Short mmCIF file of C-alpha atoms in Angstrom, two decimals:
data_model
loop_
_atom_site.label_atom_id
_atom_site.label_comp_id
_atom_site.label_asym_id
_atom_site.label_seq_id
_atom_site.Cartn_x
_atom_site.Cartn_y
_atom_site.Cartn_z
CA MET A 1103 -17.09 12.15 16.36
CA LYS A 1104 -16.57 8.50 15.89
CA ALA A 1105 -13.00 7.31 14.50
CA VAL A 1106 -10.90 3.87 14.68
CA ALA A 1107 -8.04 4.09 17.10
CA TRP A 1108 -5.09 2.56 18.16
CA HIS A 1109 -4.64 0.45 21.51
CA GLY A 1110 -1.66 -2.31 21.45
CA LYS A 1111 -0.94 -5.30 18.88
CA ARG A 1112 -3.97 -6.44 17.17
CA ASP A 1113 -6.39 -4.40 19.68
CA VAL A 1114 -7.95 -1.53 17.51
CA ARG A 1115 -10.95 -0.17 18.43
CA VAL A 1116 -14.19 2.51 17.32
CA GLU A 1117 -14.03 5.45 19.59
CA ASN A 1118 -15.45 9.12 20.09
CA VAL A 1119 -12.21 11.17 19.08
CA PRO A 1120 -12.28 15.30 19.22
CA ASP A 1121 -13.76 16.39 15.63
CA PRO A 1122 -10.71 18.19 13.56
CA GLY A 1123 -10.81 21.71 12.67
CA ILE A 1124 -9.28 24.68 10.32
CA ARG A 1125 -5.68 24.81 11.48
CA GLU A 1126 -4.58 26.58 8.92
CA PRO A 1127 -5.69 29.05 6.36
CA ASP A 1128 -6.18 26.17 3.43
CA ASP A 1129 -6.94 23.42 5.48
CA VAL A 1130 -10.10 21.78 4.81
CA ILE A 1131 -12.97 19.87 6.38
CA VAL A 1132 -14.12 16.23 4.81
CA ARG A 1133 -17.10 14.49 5.80
CA ILE A 1134 -15.49 10.53 4.86
CA THR A 1135 -18.03 8.48 3.15
CA SER A 1136 -15.67 5.60 2.34
CA SER A 1137 -12.15 4.87 3.85
CA GLY A 1138 -10.39 1.51 3.00
CA VAL A 1139 -8.48 -0.78 5.47
CA CYS A 1140 -5.07 -1.47 3.73
CA GLY A 1141 -2.22 -3.71 4.32
CA SER A 1142 0.50 -1.64 5.59
CA ASP A 1143 -2.71 -1.07 8.41
CA LEU A 1144 -2.02 -4.58 9.28
CA HIS A 1145 1.42 -3.67 9.53
CA LEU A 1146 1.16 -1.67 12.56
CA TYR A 1147 -1.99 -3.79 13.67
CA GLU A 1148 1.13 -6.69 14.14
CA VAL A 1149 4.47 -5.31 13.54
CA MET A 1150 5.19 -1.87 14.04
CA THR A 1151 3.19 -1.06 17.27
CA PRO A 1152 6.44 0.09 18.68
CA TYR A 1153 5.96 3.52 16.75
CA MET A 1154 2.13 3.75 17.53
CA LYS A 1155 0.42 5.42 20.36
CA GLN A 1156 -2.96 4.42 22.32
CA GLY A 1157 -4.78 6.61 20.24
CA ASP A 1158 -3.56 6.87 17.53
CA VAL A 1159 -6.34 7.54 14.02
CA LEU A 1160 -5.88 5.33 11.37
CA GLY A 1161 -6.28 5.22 8.01
CA HIS A 1162 -5.01 6.31 4.77
CA GLU A 1163 -7.23 5.55 1.84
CA SER A 1164 -9.97 8.38 1.99
CA MET A 1165 -12.72 10.01 0.39
CA GLY A 1166 -15.66 11.73 1.13
CA VAL A 1167 -17.51 15.77 0.66
CA VAL A 1168 -15.81 18.70 1.66
CA GLU A 1169 -17.77 19.92 5.09
CA GLU A 1170 -15.27 23.30 5.12
CA ALA A 1171 -12.75 25.39 3.56
CA GLY A 1172 -10.33 27.66 5.29
CA PRO A 1173 -10.07 30.85 3.68
CA GLU A 1174 -7.10 30.41 0.93
CA VAL A 1175 -8.52 27.22 -0.62
CA THR A 1176 -10.12 27.82 -3.67
CA ALA A 1177 -9.22 24.59 -5.25
CA VAL A 1178 -12.58 22.59 -3.32
CA GLY A 1179 -15.12 23.92 -1.70
CA PRO A 1180 -18.14 23.08 0.59
CA GLY A 1181 -19.53 20.06 -1.43
CA ASP A 1182 -17.91 19.08 -3.84
CA ARG A 1183 -16.57 15.84 -4.07
CA VAL A 1184 -12.95 14.29 -3.17
CA VAL A 1185 -10.03 11.80 -2.68
CA VAL A 1186 -7.00 12.18 -0.32
CA PRO A 1187 -4.08 11.38 -1.37
CA PHE A 1188 -2.43 8.84 1.31
CA ASN A 1189 1.29 10.59 1.15
CA ILE A 1190 0.61 14.42 2.70
CA SER A 1191 2.17 16.59 0.01
CA CYS A 1192 2.28 20.46 -0.90
CA GLY A 1193 2.31 20.47 -4.56
CA THR A 1194 4.91 23.24 -4.99
CA CYS A 1195 8.57 22.36 -3.29
CA TRP A 1196 11.41 20.43 -5.56
CA MET A 1197 10.59 17.86 -4.31
CA CYS A 1198 6.70 17.34 -5.69
CA SER A 1199 7.68 19.49 -9.05
CA GLN A 1200 9.71 16.66 -9.57
CA GLY A 1201 6.57 14.16 -9.41
CA LEU A 1202 8.51 12.50 -5.77
CA GLN A 1203 5.16 13.81 -4.15
CA SER A 1204 6.25 10.83 -1.25
CA GLN A 1205 9.24 12.79 -0.72
CA CYS A 1206 7.95 16.41 -0.21
CA GLU A 1207 10.25 18.84 1.07
CA THR A 1208 7.49 20.57 2.76
CA THR A 1209 6.50 17.48 5.26
CA GLN A 1210 9.17 15.26 5.56
CA GLN A 1211 9.88 13.92 8.50
CA ARG A 1212 13.42 15.54 9.18
CA GLU A 1213 13.81 13.96 12.58
CA HIS A 1214 12.92 10.52 11.91
CA GLY A 1215 14.66 10.28 8.18
CA THR A 1216 11.75 9.80 6.69
CA GLY A 1217 10.12 10.72 3.47
CA ALA A 1218 6.13 12.96 3.59
CA ALA A 1219 4.48 12.91 6.44
CA LEU A 1220 1.13 9.53 5.63
CA PHE A 1221 -2.04 10.15 7.35
CA GLY A 1222 -2.53 7.50 9.72
CA TYR A 1223 0.89 5.96 9.97
CA THR A 1224 3.16 6.84 12.82
CA VAL A 1225 5.10 8.83 14.48
CA LEU A 1226 8.09 7.45 12.17
CA TYR A 1227 5.20 9.60 9.26
CA GLY A 1228 3.48 12.51 11.09
CA GLU A 1229 1.09 10.52 13.70
CA VAL A 1230 -1.25 12.26 11.50
CA PRO A 1231 -4.93 11.32 12.35
CA GLY A 1232 -5.75 9.26 9.63
CA GLY A 1233 -8.92 9.29 7.58
CA GLN A 1234 -10.87 5.92 8.96
CA ALA A 1235 -12.94 8.00 11.43
CA GLU A 1236 -16.36 10.76 10.83
CA TYR A 1237 -13.65 13.43 9.09
CA LEU A 1238 -10.62 13.82 8.25
CA ARG A 1239 -8.17 17.73 8.22
CA VAL A 1240 -6.55 17.19 5.30
CA PRO A 1241 -4.00 20.63 4.15
CA PHE A 1242 -2.89 22.10 1.08
CA GLY A 1243 -6.10 22.66 0.51
CA ASN A 1244 -5.85 22.92 -3.17
CA THR A 1245 -3.40 21.04 -3.93
CA LEU A 1246 -3.74 18.17 -1.78
CA PRO A 1247 -7.95 17.07 -2.35
CA ILE A 1248 -7.93 15.12 -5.52
CA LYS A 1249 -11.98 16.65 -7.28
CA VAL A 1250 -14.19 14.05 -8.39
CA PRO A 1251 -17.52 13.71 -10.16
CA GLU A 1252 -21.01 13.06 -9.41
CA GLY A 1253 -22.29 9.60 -10.44
CA PRO A 1254 -20.46 6.80 -9.78
CA THR A 1255 -20.07 5.15 -6.50
CA ASP A 1256 -17.37 5.63 -4.14
CA ASP A 1257 -15.41 2.46 -5.32
CA ARG A 1258 -15.08 4.18 -8.67
CA PHE A 1259 -12.59 6.76 -7.25
CA LEU A 1260 -11.57 5.55 -3.41
CA PHE A 1261 -8.78 3.66 -5.08
CA LEU A 1262 -7.26 6.85 -5.92
CA SER A 1263 -6.10 7.90 -2.69
CA ASP A 1264 -3.33 4.50 -2.98
CA VAL A 1265 -4.09 1.61 -5.13
CA LEU A 1266 -4.21 3.11 -7.84
CA PRO A 1267 -0.98 5.07 -7.56
CA THR A 1268 0.31 2.04 -5.22
CA ALA A 1269 -0.25 -0.79 -8.20
CA TRP A 1270 1.16 2.12 -11.31
CA GLN A 1271 3.87 2.63 -9.52
CA ALA A 1272 4.65 -0.89 -9.48
CA VAL A 1273 4.58 -1.95 -12.80
CA GLU A 1274 6.10 1.88 -14.27
CA TYR A 1275 8.86 1.31 -12.00
CA ALA A 1276 9.18 -2.16 -13.36
CA ASP A 1277 9.74 -1.86 -16.69
CA VAL A 1278 8.27 -5.23 -18.82
CA PRO A 1279 9.72 -3.67 -22.20
CA ASP A 1280 7.18 -4.47 -25.24
CA GLY A 1281 5.31 -7.15 -25.51
CA GLY A 1282 7.24 -8.83 -21.91
CA THR A 1283 6.39 -10.60 -18.97
CA LEU A 1284 5.80 -9.48 -15.35
CA LEU A 1285 5.43 -12.14 -12.65
CA VAL A 1286 3.39 -10.68 -9.66
CA LEU A 1287 4.10 -11.66 -6.58
CA GLY A 1288 1.25 -11.55 -3.52
CA LEU A 1289 -1.99 -11.53 -4.87
CA GLY A 1290 -3.64 -9.45 -2.35
CA PRO A 1291 -5.43 -5.54 -3.08
CA ILE A 1292 -2.55 -4.28 -4.84
CA GLY A 1293 -1.12 -6.88 -6.63
CA GLU A 1294 -4.24 -7.82 -8.19
CA MET A 1295 -4.65 -4.56 -9.64
CA ALA A 1296 -0.95 -4.78 -10.94
CA THR A 1297 -1.84 -8.08 -12.59
CA ARG A 1298 -4.95 -6.05 -14.58
CA ILE A 1299 -2.90 -3.19 -15.02
CA GLY A 1300 -0.01 -5.16 -16.58
CA GLN A 1301 -2.50 -7.17 -18.71
CA HIS A 1302 -3.90 -3.41 -20.05
CA ARG A 1303 -0.73 -2.66 -21.00
CA GLY A 1304 -0.52 -5.66 -22.62
CA TYR A 1305 1.95 -7.47 -21.04
CA ARG A 1306 1.98 -11.20 -19.97
CA VAL A 1307 1.45 -11.87 -16.42
CA LEU A 1308 1.80 -14.92 -14.26
CA GLY A 1309 1.23 -14.60 -10.61
CA VAL A 1310 2.36 -16.27 -7.33
CA ASP A 1311 0.09 -16.73 -3.80
CA LEU A 1312 -1.02 -19.32 -1.90
CA VAL A 1313 -4.49 -18.03 -0.80
CA PRO A 1314 -7.14 -19.85 -2.14
CA ASP A 1315 -9.49 -16.96 -3.16
CA ARG A 1316 -6.67 -14.52 -4.51
CA ILE A 1317 -5.43 -17.56 -6.42
CA GLU A 1318 -9.13 -18.08 -8.36
CA ARG A 1319 -9.72 -13.60 -8.50
CA ALA A 1320 -6.29 -14.09 -10.62
CA ARG A 1321 -6.74 -16.97 -12.16
CA SER A 1322 -10.80 -15.33 -13.21
CA HIS A 1323 -8.59 -12.69 -15.73
CA GLY A 1324 -6.25 -14.39 -17.16
CA VAL A 1325 -3.36 -14.28 -15.36
CA GLU A 1326 -0.96 -17.53 -15.20
CA VAL A 1327 -0.96 -18.63 -11.61
CA TYR A 1328 1.54 -21.05 -9.94
CA ASP A 1329 -0.18 -21.43 -6.14
CA LEU A 1330 2.98 -21.50 -3.34
CA ARG A 1331 2.42 -24.39 -1.93
CA ASP A 1332 1.52 -27.17 -4.36
CA HIS A 1333 5.09 -25.25 -5.82
CA ASP A 1334 7.44 -24.60 -2.97
CA ASP A 1335 10.98 -26.11 -3.25
CA ASP A 1336 10.50 -26.09 -7.86
CA LEU A 1337 8.46 -22.31 -8.36
CA VAL A 1338 11.75 -21.40 -9.87
CA GLU A 1339 12.15 -24.49 -12.51
CA VAL A 1340 8.49 -24.65 -13.21
CA VAL A 1341 8.44 -19.87 -14.16
CA GLN A 1342 11.89 -20.44 -15.59
CA GLU A 1343 10.36 -23.32 -18.61
CA ALA A 1344 7.26 -21.07 -19.17
CA THR A 1345 9.79 -18.63 -19.79
CA ASP A 1346 12.67 -19.66 -22.10
CA GLY A 1347 14.28 -20.37 -19.33
CA ARG A 1348 14.82 -16.80 -18.66
CA GLY A 1349 12.43 -16.36 -16.48
CA PRO A 1350 10.34 -13.01 -16.59
CA ASP A 1351 11.31 -10.15 -17.69
CA SER A 1352 10.64 -8.67 -14.32
CA VAL A 1353 10.11 -9.02 -11.07
CA LEU A 1354 7.24 -7.48 -9.17
CA ASP A 1355 7.37 -7.73 -5.00
CA ALA A 1356 4.05 -6.48 -3.74
CA VAL A 1357 4.83 -9.02 -0.85
CA GLY A 1358 7.12 -7.38 0.94
CA MET A 1359 8.17 -8.29 5.71
CA GLU A 1360 5.30 -10.36 6.45
CA ALA A 1361 6.56 -12.76 3.75
CA HIS A 1362 5.79 -16.07 4.32
CA GLY A 1363 8.43 -18.93 4.98
CA ALA A 1364 10.44 -16.44 7.25
CA PRO A 1365 10.60 -19.50 9.84
CA VAL A 1366 13.63 -16.85 11.69
CA ALA A 1367 13.03 -13.09 11.10
CA LYS A 1368 9.34 -13.90 12.45
CA ALA A 1369 10.82 -14.88 15.32
CA MET A 1370 12.66 -12.65 15.61
CA GLN A 1371 9.66 -10.18 15.25
CA GLN A 1372 7.55 -11.44 18.00
CA MET A 1373 10.30 -11.39 20.40
CA THR A 1374 10.75 -8.09 19.54
CA GLY A 1375 7.59 -7.11 20.25
CA LEU A 1376 7.75 -8.36 23.89
CA LEU A 1377 10.12 -5.60 24.52
CA PRO A 1378 9.37 -2.20 26.13
CA THR A 1379 9.21 0.09 23.57
CA PRO A 1380 12.09 2.29 23.87
CA VAL A 1381 13.99 -1.01 23.22
CA GLN A 1382 11.91 -2.25 20.68
CA ARG A 1383 12.53 1.31 18.78
CA LYS A 1384 15.93 0.55 19.50
CA LEU A 1385 16.22 -2.66 17.53
CA MET A 1386 14.00 -1.45 14.97
CA GLU A 1387 16.04 1.34 14.40
CA THR A 1388 19.64 -0.57 13.95
CA ALA A 1389 19.07 -4.04 13.83
CA SER A 1390 15.93 -5.20 12.41
CA ILE A 1391 15.55 -7.90 9.48
CA ASP A 1392 12.15 -8.68 8.19
CA ARG A 1393 11.10 -11.11 6.58
CA LEU A 1394 12.84 -11.17 3.06
CA HIS A 1395 11.09 -14.77 1.84
CA ALA A 1396 9.30 -12.90 -0.98
CA LEU A 1397 12.45 -10.49 -2.35
CA TYR A 1398 14.53 -13.73 -2.47
CA LEU A 1399 12.18 -15.26 -4.93
CA ALA A 1400 12.03 -12.51 -6.85
CA ILE A 1401 16.12 -12.33 -7.11
CA GLU A 1402 16.19 -15.76 -7.90
CA LEU A 1403 13.16 -15.63 -10.58
CA VAL A 1404 13.59 -12.17 -12.79
CA ARG A 1405 15.66 -13.16 -15.49
CA ARG A 1406 19.33 -12.06 -16.32
CA GLY A 1407 19.29 -8.16 -16.85
CA GLY A 1408 15.54 -7.86 -15.75
CA THR A 1409 13.94 -5.82 -12.71
CA ILE A 1410 12.72 -6.26 -9.94
CA SER A 1411 9.92 -3.53 -8.54
CA ILE A 1412 9.04 -3.69 -4.61
CA SER A 1413 5.27 -1.95 -3.93
CA GLY A 1414 5.67 -4.64 -0.78
CA VAL A 1415 6.91 -2.39 2.30
CA TYR A 1416 10.05 -3.55 3.96
CA GLY A 1417 11.29 -1.84 7.31
CA GLY A 1418 14.49 -4.08 8.38
CA MET A 1419 17.33 -2.09 9.22
CA ALA A 1420 19.92 -4.72 9.09
CA ASP A 1421 18.26 -7.00 5.81
CA PRO A 1422 20.75 -9.77 4.28
CA MET A 1423 21.12 -8.82 0.91
CA PRO A 1424 22.95 -11.15 -1.85
CA MET A 1425 24.94 -9.10 -3.39
CA ARG A 1426 26.94 -10.98 -5.43
CA VAL A 1427 24.24 -12.56 -6.74
CA LEU A 1428 22.09 -9.20 -7.47
CA PHE A 1429 25.67 -8.37 -9.21
CA ASP A 1430 26.67 -11.29 -11.49
CA LYS A 1431 22.85 -11.40 -12.98
CA GLN A 1432 22.68 -7.64 -13.33
CA VAL A 1433 19.01 -7.07 -11.88
CA GLN A 1434 18.11 -3.87 -11.68
CA ILE A 1435 15.69 -3.29 -8.34
CA ARG A 1436 13.82 -0.23 -7.86
CA MET A 1437 10.96 0.71 -4.86
CA GLY A 1438 9.15 3.16 -2.46
CA GLN A 1439 6.30 4.94 -1.85
CA ALA A 1440 3.75 5.63 -4.60
CA ASN A 1441 3.54 8.92 -5.31
CA VAL A 1442 0.29 9.38 -5.89
CA LEU A 1443 -0.52 12.89 -7.32
CA ARG A 1444 2.33 12.09 -9.99
CA TRP A 1445 0.45 9.06 -11.51
CA VAL A 1446 -3.15 10.44 -11.11
CA PRO A 1447 -3.22 12.38 -14.92
CA GLN A 1448 -2.03 8.91 -16.28
CA ILE A 1449 -5.11 5.97 -14.53
CA TRP A 1450 -7.52 8.98 -14.96
CA PRO A 1451 -9.05 8.24 -18.04
CA LEU A 1452 -9.24 4.78 -17.06
CA LEU A 1453 -12.17 5.72 -14.61
CA LEU A 1454 -14.35 7.36 -16.00
CA ASP A 1455 -14.25 5.63 -19.57
CA GLY A 1456 -15.58 1.93 -18.74
CA ASP A 1457 -13.42 0.49 -15.53
CA PRO A 1458 -11.34 -1.56 -17.53
CA LEU A 1459 -9.14 -2.25 -14.21
CA GLY A 1460 -12.92 -2.85 -12.46
CA THR A 1461 -12.38 -0.76 -9.68
CA ASP A 1462 -16.34 -1.12 -9.32
CA ALA A 1463 -16.09 -4.93 -8.39
CA PHE A 1464 -12.43 -4.59 -6.63
CA ALA A 1465 -13.14 -4.39 -2.83
CA SER A 1466 -14.60 -7.56 -1.13
CA HIS A 1467 -16.52 -6.53 2.10
CA HIS A 1468 -18.09 -2.80 2.57
CA VAL A 1469 -18.89 -2.76 6.78
CA PRO A 1470 -20.03 -0.09 9.04
CA LEU A 1471 -17.95 1.83 10.88
CA ASP A 1472 -18.61 0.64 14.18
CA GLU A 1473 -17.47 -2.75 12.81
CA ALA A 1474 -13.60 -2.12 12.27
CA PRO A 1475 -12.38 -4.35 14.93
CA ALA A 1476 -14.08 -7.48 13.17
CA ALA A 1477 -12.33 -6.20 9.78
CA TYR A 1478 -9.30 -5.52 10.66
CA GLN A 1479 -8.88 -9.32 12.18
CA GLN A 1480 -11.04 -10.63 9.63
CA PHE A 1481 -8.94 -9.33 6.92
CA GLN A 1482 -6.06 -10.43 8.73
CA LYS A 1483 -7.17 -14.01 9.14
CA LYS A 1484 -8.48 -14.19 4.94
CA ASP A 1485 -11.76 -15.36 6.44
CA ASP A 1486 -14.28 -15.38 3.96
CA GLY A 1487 -13.05 -14.41 1.47
CA CYS A 1488 -11.76 -11.52 2.50
CA PHE A 1489 -9.50 -9.16 0.47
CA LYS A 1490 -10.62 -5.39 0.17
CA VAL A 1491 -12.33 -3.55 3.58
CA VAL A 1492 -13.87 -0.17 2.95
CA LEU A 1493 -15.55 1.59 6.10
CA GLN A 1494 -18.49 3.16 5.98
CA PRO A 1495 -19.10 5.97 8.52
#
């Protein structure tokens, strides 16, 4: 089959790899019809290269049609249309029973001290082949795949794999009071979806970004947007003026480790990338520092007694934190990989009732799987309004 394979920094290729097969009696094989390219994939494309191997198959936002099911699978069968959550969770362990599927005890990567395995995402998370391919082996066929109806296009349901539950959890963790104010830092796919969810819940929603297309997209549906290019020096003051002098009740950091405006950390990341792989890993596991501009900004912006929710991915092990400020302001912080299946029951009705979150038109680019290398490059550079890419085998 054809699949998107990693071959080095900014080097992904579409090549032939072995077809997946049934390994366990509850496995299913899914013929992929759509697979998203995520901002987290760009971390593998650029920063997390020490944890990748040549030929690793990428992709963790997938849906398709069940082609084959193991003998113990009863929940789905050949011909069923399914979405595949990005975290690989058994659905039956204690963590899964608590709605913490991202910490599944069956697939935790204890060797690396990390949580549940992920599709298409480095040795730290199981090195499981991903879904930017023609076929995908999906374990736990009775509990993991999400069966969806025929009718609407793939885009209506595809984002249940990651974008929707990640944004939903981020807003949930932001703990915005009724009628309160949510500020979203970063208006990429997760941040943009979070603004829509915040508006759906009746919050006043502010947004911050510096990419013109993303700013206009958020502004078009009523988000109060601040262009960081215009407010790089006075954003905190301007936002406070707009929020009764206090700041927003909640700030959602949807940016993460590759934030704009952190030249020292960026230089360290680039220098680390020049070292031999074992040395890179050692540095990343003991001394790596993220670009923390977005998180520091969130700490400044949030009102006293407010909440910061972090959905942007961070990978640093020695990140300096302004503990005095956090303590003095009495700031609450919540974060973590999305627990996809926990949020599906709450999101599901919105996908069947008029599409209020706008999933049908959410992606900006649909391209054949063969064009994945160019799509990755375009997505990273944000060329031609490239906001969200969906690959179609």
